Structures are given as structure tokens and as C-alpha cells.
Amino acid sequence: MTATTIPTPEHVQPVPLDKAYRLLNHGPTVLVSAAHAGEINVMSAAWACALDFLPPKVTVVLDKATRTRALVEGSGVFALGVPSVGIAALTLGVGTDSAASVPDKLARHGVRCFSAEGHAPPLVEGCVAWLMCRLLPELRNQHTYDLFIGEVVAAWADERVFRAGRWHFDEAPDHLRSLHYVAGGQFYVTGASLQVGRDGP
Ligand SMILES: Cc1cc2nc3c(=O)[nH]c(=O)nc-3n(C[C@H](O)[C@H](O)[C@H](O)COP(=O)(O)O)c2cc1C
């Protein structure tokens, strides 16, 4: 399995680890990417969640039938990307086809990746945030619930929509908004911000 490799896109900036949980706090669907023994793969996951602030941790459900799970188990590392509206079709595609039966899955869905120095899992172009994770093995959870826990060791975001520790979707083009999966190809798109509290209504 190969994917087109590109240089790090413009606008990608590191996110401090103490702010990494905010990349998932609004509940976006993610892309899970992993690499092992010369194979790379990407799948979609709606069941991904922040688990802790610092060191930041995440959970993600990886079904036993997925090829990506085997790469995560084999390598002990994975990345989560937060896809934008611009790659909604890709997100549905890599979540529908399995590399187990569609060997050219990544090329078929136009997946283009870049790499972060010192980290094997590829990062998917068109996402607006990326979290590089080290698997914290919890074999019972993995076996019984397909639930994987990762410690976030590095994070990045597209500065057009996430900067100074906050999302700024309202000030960016709509195609950069993140996605929330329902079922059957239907997504909701991240909506308007509502500030509640001292500075809000
Ligand atoms: C939007 C979307 C969200 C999904 N969420 C999950 C999920 O949270 N966990 C999971 O195991 N599979 C989920 N899937 C299904 C996998 O992405 C799918 O089985 C995929 O084909 C696995 O690819 P692979 O076998 O190449 O790794 C989702 C599919 C879609 C389209």
C-alpha cells in the first residue's frame, strides 16, 4: 500500500501538548493512519475521543476486521487526523474500502500524505489537525472492546483554523471546517461558535 508523499503543507504549525486535547474536544470524525513493515494505511473513525489533558491521551475504536488495526498493533504508533469538508469524500472512501480487499485503496481515494520527522505514521493532507500517538497497550480493552488508548507525543494544526490554542472556524473558509459522521454517508459540518461565560452572551 502506498500513498502519494508530499512536502509538509503550508499552514501546518505545531500545537503545544497541553492544548492537544482541544483538537478533538468538539467531537470530529478522524482519520487513523499507521505504518508497519513497509505498509501504510488510513481508515476513518468516528469513535475517537480525548481522554486526558497532560500528557494528552486519546481513545479510538479499531474494529478487528480493519487492516489499520494490524498496523497499529504491529508498530505501536498511530496518528489521528481531523479531516475537513474538503476531503469528505476521501473520508467516506477510506472508511468504506478496506486495504485487506482493496490493495490500491489509498491511491483510489486520492490520499496524499506527508511525514513528521522522527515519526513513522503518515499524516494525511487535507486534515486541519494531526495528533501523533504512542499506543498504550491495554490488551483486555483492545480485545474485548476494540478500544485503543494512545498518548499524544506531538500535535500540529492548520493555523488558518487552529491557533493560539483555539479553533477559529468562523473566520476561515467553510471547506476547512471539520466533519461529524452520522451514518450512511451523512456528515454534519462543524457549525458556528457560541461563546458562553464572562465574555459571551
Ligand atoms: C465516517 C466513518 C467512520 C468510521 N468510524 C469507525 C470507527 O470509529 N471504528 C472502526 O473500527 N471503524 C470505523 N469505520 C469503518 C472503517 O473506517 C472501515 O472498516 C475501513 O474500511 C477500515 O479500513 P482498513 O481495513 O483498510 O483499515 C468508519 C467508517 C466511516 C465511513
Short mmCIF file of C-alpha atoms and ligand atoms in Angstrom, two decimals:
data_model
loop_
_atom_site.label_atom_id
_atom_site.label_comp_id
_atom_site.label_asym_id
_atom_site.label_seq_id
_atom_site.Cartn_x
_atom_site.Cartn_y
_atom_site.Cartn_z
CA MET A 1 0.00 0.00 0.00
CA THR A 2 1.45 3.34 -0.99
CA ALA A 3 0.21 6.90 -0.94
CA THR A 4 1.47 9.94 -2.74
CA THR A 5 4.01 11.63 -0.49
CA ILE A 6 4.19 15.42 -0.43
CA PRO A 7 6.23 18.01 1.49
CA THR A 8 4.69 19.40 4.67
CA PRO A 9 1.85 21.68 3.52
CA GLU A 10 1.87 25.38 4.17
CA HIS A 11 -0.07 26.45 7.27
CA VAL A 12 0.90 23.37 9.34
CA GLN A 13 2.10 24.52 12.75
CA PRO A 14 2.95 22.64 15.97
CA VAL A 15 0.35 22.62 18.73
CA PRO A 16 1.59 22.63 22.36
CA LEU A 17 0.80 19.31 24.03
CA ASP A 18 -1.24 20.96 26.78
CA LYS A 19 -3.64 22.20 24.08
CA ALA A 20 -3.76 18.96 22.07
CA TYR A 21 -7.00 17.74 23.70
CA ARG A 22 -8.79 20.74 22.14
CA LEU A 23 -8.18 19.32 18.68
CA LEU A 24 -10.70 16.54 19.49
CA ASN A 25 -12.88 18.17 22.14
CA HIS A 26 -15.59 19.17 19.65
CA GLY A 27 -16.02 15.53 18.61
CA PRO A 28 -14.82 15.37 15.00
CA THR A 29 -14.58 12.23 12.93
CA VAL A 30 -10.90 11.38 12.42
CA LEU A 31 -8.61 9.56 10.03
CA VAL A 32 -6.40 6.95 11.67
CA SER A 33 -3.09 6.37 9.92
CA ALA A 34 -0.38 3.85 10.65
CA ALA A 35 2.69 2.26 9.10
CA HIS A 36 4.33 -1.09 9.71
CA ALA A 37 6.76 -3.34 7.85
CA GLY A 38 6.66 -1.20 4.71
CA GLU A 39 2.87 -0.93 4.64
CA ILE A 40 0.90 2.22 5.34
CA ASN A 41 -2.82 2.62 5.70
CA VAL A 42 -5.54 5.09 6.60
CA MET A 43 -9.09 4.48 7.86
CA SER A 44 -11.87 6.68 9.18
CA ALA A 45 -13.03 6.59 12.79
CA ALA A 46 -15.99 8.37 14.29
CA TRP A 47 -15.36 6.76 17.67
CA ALA A 48 -12.31 8.78 18.73
CA CYS A 49 -12.16 10.88 21.85
CA ALA A 50 -9.86 12.90 24.12
CA LEU A 51 -9.07 11.03 27.34
CA ASP A 52 -6.67 13.21 29.32
CA PHE A 53 -5.14 16.68 29.37
CA LEU A 54 -1.40 16.25 30.04
CA PRO A 55 0.21 14.12 28.97
CA PRO A 56 -2.64 14.13 26.47
CA LYS A 57 -4.27 10.81 25.75
CA VAL A 58 -6.89 9.70 23.25
CA THR A 59 -9.11 6.70 22.67
CA VAL A 60 -10.10 5.26 19.33
CA VAL A 61 -12.14 2.18 18.40
CA LEU A 62 -10.43 0.00 15.78
CA ASP A 63 -12.51 -2.97 14.69
CA LYS A 64 -10.74 -6.31 14.43
CA ALA A 65 -11.59 -6.50 10.73
CA THR A 66 -9.62 -3.37 9.89
CA ARG A 67 -6.19 -3.59 8.31
CA THR A 68 -5.19 -0.36 10.07
CA ARG A 69 -5.58 -2.07 13.45
CA ALA A 70 -2.97 -4.67 12.49
CA LEU A 71 -0.52 -1.90 11.63
CA VAL A 72 -1.19 -0.12 14.93
CA GLU A 73 -0.69 -3.35 16.88
CA GLY A 74 2.44 -4.16 14.91
CA SER A 75 4.11 -0.77 15.18
CA GLY A 76 2.79 0.59 18.49
CA VAL A 77 2.19 4.03 16.98
CA PHE A 78 -0.56 5.75 15.04
CA ALA A 79 -1.72 9.21 14.01
CA LEU A 80 -5.14 10.81 14.13
CA GLY A 81 -6.02 13.46 11.57
CA VAL A 82 -9.05 15.74 11.71
CA PRO A 83 -10.40 15.78 8.14
CA SER A 84 -12.01 18.87 6.68
CA VAL A 85 -15.02 19.28 4.41
CA GLY A 86 -12.54 19.43 1.52
CA ILE A 87 -11.76 15.72 1.96
CA ALA A 88 -15.22 14.47 2.98
CA ALA A 89 -15.41 12.09 0.01
CA LEU A 90 -11.96 10.72 0.83
CA THR A 91 -13.06 10.27 4.45
CA LEU A 92 -16.05 8.22 3.38
CA GLY A 93 -13.94 6.29 0.87
CA VAL A 94 -11.14 5.19 3.22
CA GLY A 95 -13.83 4.30 5.74
CA THR A 96 -15.69 2.15 3.22
CA ASP A 97 -12.92 0.27 1.41
CA SER A 98 -10.56 -1.95 3.38
CA ALA A 99 -6.94 -2.37 2.35
CA ALA A 100 -7.49 -6.06 3.07
CA SER A 101 -9.62 -6.33 -0.08
CA VAL A 102 -8.75 -3.14 -1.99
CA PRO A 103 -4.94 -3.04 -2.17
CA ASP A 104 -4.85 0.33 -4.00
CA LYS A 105 -7.30 1.90 -1.57
CA LEU A 106 -5.19 4.97 -0.77
CA ALA A 107 -4.48 5.81 -4.40
CA ARG A 108 -8.08 5.13 -5.35
CA HIS A 109 -9.30 7.74 -2.89
CA GLY A 110 -6.58 10.28 -3.65
CA VAL A 111 -4.87 10.08 -0.26
CA ARG A 112 -1.76 12.26 -0.15
CA CYS A 113 0.48 12.11 2.89
CA PHE A 114 3.36 13.99 4.44
CA SER A 115 5.64 12.92 7.22
CA ALA A 116 6.72 14.38 10.53
CA GLU A 117 10.42 13.99 11.26
CA GLY A 118 11.09 11.12 13.64
CA HIS A 119 7.59 9.64 13.33
CA ALA A 120 6.56 6.76 11.07
CA PRO A 121 2.78 7.16 10.76
CA PRO A 122 1.89 9.27 7.70
CA LEU A 123 -0.13 12.47 8.11
CA VAL A 124 -2.97 12.99 5.65
CA GLU A 125 -3.14 16.16 3.57
CA GLY A 126 -6.47 17.95 3.83
CA CYS A 127 -6.83 17.41 7.54
CA VAL A 128 -6.81 20.51 9.72
CA ALA A 129 -5.15 18.90 12.75
CA TRP A 130 -2.95 15.89 13.43
CA LEU A 131 -2.11 14.04 16.65
CA MET A 132 0.84 11.63 16.72
CA CYS A 133 0.21 8.89 19.27
CA ARG A 134 2.12 6.19 21.06
CA LEU A 135 -0.02 3.13 21.77
CA LEU A 136 -0.50 2.48 25.48
CA PRO A 137 -1.17 -1.24 25.30
CA GLU A 138 -4.28 -2.32 27.23
CA LEU A 139 -4.80 -5.77 25.80
CA ARG A 140 -8.08 -6.50 27.56
CA ASN A 141 -9.68 -3.28 26.27
CA GLN A 142 -8.29 -3.88 22.81
CA HIS A 143 -9.54 -7.45 22.66
CA THR A 144 -12.90 -7.01 24.39
CA TYR A 145 -13.98 -3.55 23.21
CA ASP A 146 -11.68 -2.83 20.23
CA LEU A 147 -10.68 0.22 22.30
CA PHE A 148 -7.18 1.59 21.81
CA ILE A 149 -5.55 4.22 24.01
CA GLY A 150 -2.78 6.46 22.76
CA GLU A 151 -0.57 9.07 24.36
CA VAL A 152 -0.21 12.10 22.14
CA VAL A 153 3.51 12.76 21.67
CA ALA A 154 3.23 15.58 19.10
CA ALA A 155 0.45 17.60 17.51
CA TRP A 156 0.01 20.04 14.66
CA ALA A 157 -2.80 22.09 13.20
CA ASP A 158 -3.60 24.23 10.19
CA GLU A 159 -3.03 27.73 11.54
CA ARG A 160 -5.87 29.09 9.39
CA VAL A 161 -8.36 27.32 11.67
CA PHE A 162 -6.49 26.50 14.91
CA ARG A 163 -4.07 28.94 16.50
CA ALA A 164 -3.26 30.25 19.99
CA GLY A 165 -4.88 27.11 21.42
CA ARG A 166 -8.32 27.64 19.86
CA TRP A 167 -10.34 26.76 16.79
CA HIS A 168 -11.24 29.70 14.54
CA PHE A 169 -13.61 28.03 12.06
CA ASP A 170 -15.83 31.11 11.88
CA GLU A 171 -13.02 33.19 10.38
CA ALA A 172 -11.87 30.63 7.79
CA PRO A 173 -13.27 29.28 4.50
CA ASP A 174 -16.06 26.73 5.02
CA HIS A 175 -14.13 23.94 3.30
CA LEU A 176 -11.76 23.93 6.29
CA ARG A 177 -14.49 23.02 8.79
CA SER A 178 -14.31 19.59 10.39
CA LEU A 179 -16.75 16.69 9.99
CA HIS A 180 -19.05 14.73 12.30
CA TYR A 181 -20.26 11.40 11.00
CA VAL A 182 -23.81 10.11 11.42
CA ALA A 183 -24.22 7.06 9.12
CA GLY A 184 -24.91 6.14 5.51
CA GLY A 185 -22.59 8.80 4.06
CA GLN A 186 -24.16 11.63 6.07
CA PHE A 187 -21.94 14.05 7.94
CA TYR A 188 -22.65 17.21 9.84
CA VAL A 189 -20.17 20.04 9.45
CA THR A 190 -18.81 21.89 12.47
CA GLY A 191 -21.11 24.85 12.98
CA ALA A 192 -20.97 28.32 14.45
CA SER A 193 -19.11 29.07 17.65
CA LEU A 194 -21.13 30.00 20.71
CA GLN A 195 -19.19 31.68 23.48
CA VAL A 196 -20.82 31.22 26.86
CA GLY A 197 -19.42 32.83 30.00
CA ARG A 198 -17.97 36.09 31.15
CA ASP A 199 -17.20 37.36 27.65
CA GLY A 200 -20.21 35.80 25.92
CA PRO A 201 -23.99 36.24 25.83
C1 LIG B 1 -17.08 8.09 8.65
C2 LIG B 1 -16.73 6.72 9.11
C3 LIG B 1 -16.41 6.49 10.44
C4 LIG B 1 -16.00 5.22 10.88
N1 LIG B 1 -15.70 5.03 12.19
C5 LIG B 1 -15.14 3.85 12.59
C6 LIG B 1 -14.68 3.67 13.93
O1 LIG B 1 -14.78 4.56 14.78
N2 LIG B 1 -14.10 2.49 14.24
C7 LIG B 1 -13.96 1.47 13.33
O2 LIG B 1 -13.41 0.41 13.67
N3 LIG B 1 -14.39 1.62 12.04
C8 LIG B 1 -14.95 2.78 11.67
N4 LIG B 1 -15.34 2.95 10.36
C9 LIG B 1 -15.13 1.87 9.40
C10 LIG B 1 -13.66 1.75 8.94
O3 LIG B 1 -13.13 3.01 8.59
C11 LIG B 1 -13.63 0.78 7.77
O4 LIG B 1 -13.87 -0.52 8.26
C12 LIG B 1 -12.38 0.80 6.90
O5 LIG B 1 -12.68 0.20 5.67
C13 LIG B 1 -11.17 0.10 7.50
O6 LIG B 1 -10.12 0.20 6.61
P1 LIG B 1 -8.84 -0.76 6.64
O7 LIG B 1 -9.33 -2.18 6.77
O8 LIG B 1 -8.13 -0.50 5.36
O9 LIG B 1 -8.06 -0.35 7.85
C14 LIG B 1 -15.86 4.18 9.94
C15 LIG B 1 -16.22 4.40 8.59
C16 LIG B 1 -16.66 5.65 8.20
C17 LIG B 1 -17.04 5.88 6.76
#
